[in-house]
C-alpha angles and dihedrals in degrees: 000000000000122000091254096047093098122036129175122195115205129183120174091220093058107083137159099206144281120321102237111217088224087072086082096060129135138196137243115190129173090253128125110317099337092110108015111057085359112074093346127053114137094191095051116115090238097045116134121224089275095054098255120134111253093199090058091046090052092052090046089056091048089050088059096233110175101179138018127206117219152225096352176083114107088345093071094062092072098031124120101200094194089065090060099057132074128040110355092221090061096052120103126219114242138190113260104213095197097064099014092238131136103242111214092205095222094130120048141145098310096043092049096044093048091049090051091048093051091050096046093244123143112234123227110197128200126206127213111254093157105073096002137040151181102348096047092047094051091045092055091052089050091048092051102036109018127114122235118285103059131090102255097034089052089051089056089050091048087052090059105268115106100168116072114247093226096216106188106180121063132178117216095222128305133274093334090169091066120097087213090064118103103243094017113187138189119249096266094048093047095042092054093045093046091050093051094043092047091048092053093045091053091048086059093046118005092189096070125103121223133215116202120204115262125182119315088227140347088255094064110117090229094051113137096011088060092056092045094050098042093047091048086068099036109028097109093044107044132066103200140024116216128238127192126189137161128189134201143165109259125194092348094298094152095164094057092045092052088053094056089115089064090055090050090049092054091046092054093047093050094048090048089051091050093049093046091049090058090047092050092050089052091046087234127159090203118110118211110215130204131257103198088192099165123041136136146107107291125170090218097152099042107032107027120076095201130260094268090060096053116107117230104270140182138202101045100300121213102259127165095353097160115188112219134219135207088262090056090050092052089054091049089053091050091050088054088053088056093049092050090050089058096046090127092064105020109063095152130050136157126204102218113251135008106202134024098330107090083319142153089227124058130187140190116218107257089359143075134322122219145182120256117215090258089061093074104060091042094050092045094049092046089052099045105033105090137150115004134351114247122231099233126188110219120193107190140149117254135222133207122251129190093228106035106024116221113010134173119264093216128036125187143183131181140192136194132190131212088258092057095254105149139184136190124200117196135179125198108198093180125102087229131068116262132207112215121198112208112199107200101190117205092359144078119238117201115186113204104161138030141179131187140193118201124201117240134204102216125109116256116250133190126271145036090286089068092050090049092050092049091048092050093047103035110023129065151108121300116238094234092191092064104026097048127055126182125205111172110290093358127078118190121207128191114220119198120228115284094358144139118217133189121196126186134189139102135311112200135166111275 
């Protein structure tokens, strides 16, 4: 491509909105080894006095996770939260119908919330609207947030926690549009139940924010109509509508996989349009925002047999432990670009999940913890993206994909803080290097730091050795002196083939 093939226009006054720190959330579900031998392993050499792995907590902090959603996921739709509080020795194991696993019940609401508090992580709690309903949801809010003198708050105090947890963000169930969900409902059934549960929860604590279930994917046959119907019941009550999406390379279609960010972008725009249409019909000035509380690369079609085919298992079985490549990590970086470019309407997002299950962090029981390739773009974006998202103008060629049609070759997002600290995040989906000219009108851009993830072509294999090899081959610092050139109000950046690049520096008035 020629030097002028890709051009980005940047002006510090043109901004989309604040980058909410909750955009860098994650997810811990009672699924596989996400909890047991994931965040929690009392016999591990690094375990803290509460039984939680210190090595995993350290990596979680390095990852930059601001918020964690709990306890599910599909798990929550069959969960009786009362059975998971109180003395551990009195709790009974139960069969989780979602993942066909015997849940030992060693970690529940108190253990999770206290872990999150110790680690400085905001909790995002989900209530069971599959097999349960209004009373149980309101009781859980009272247990978590209530003051002394009521039934459920006093139970929390009796269980050793006097101070309320103050959980602010609550999910009204999970993927209730999915036939796989225990207690699946149609849009009218769910909309009515969510409205009544949310009303009761807010009567317990008016300060909480609510997330209502949107479509489990854009491919759901009820997509669009689901959002319209559910929001017709809940619009005045809820704050966010959820979105879930997973992406994978299918049948070697590398071009479509690299363009997954375009699919996410279209999904966001369509959900926003659906929500705004309901608001317009109600003549409401309120804007429903999006909680993209499940997103990641997940080889759902090619590596996962389906929940119904899982045997009943015990002892934290190894389920959905995808091993990632450099290519997967480039796509994760590009998905983060998309989320930043929708900062005005997507304040909340959760990379699913945190540990072992399609996760950036992997562990071995009794052994080490390590970073998957996808760890690096997430951690770098969480560290560098501060302040407000810039409204960039990207002029780029496109290419044709089998799955998404015409898509841009280069995508970009940018952020700037009040102190002038700035960052640019760029993806080159092409198999050729690209020179990108960044015109920073009325301002001076000084690039001082850069990081890059390169796609690879090798098959993923098990173990930390694979992650280490990918990191050595695909991940590293950018030599700013050679990759970035400045000529007055234009800075030119060289992007390697099939790569994701993060640049940081300062943006100051010229």
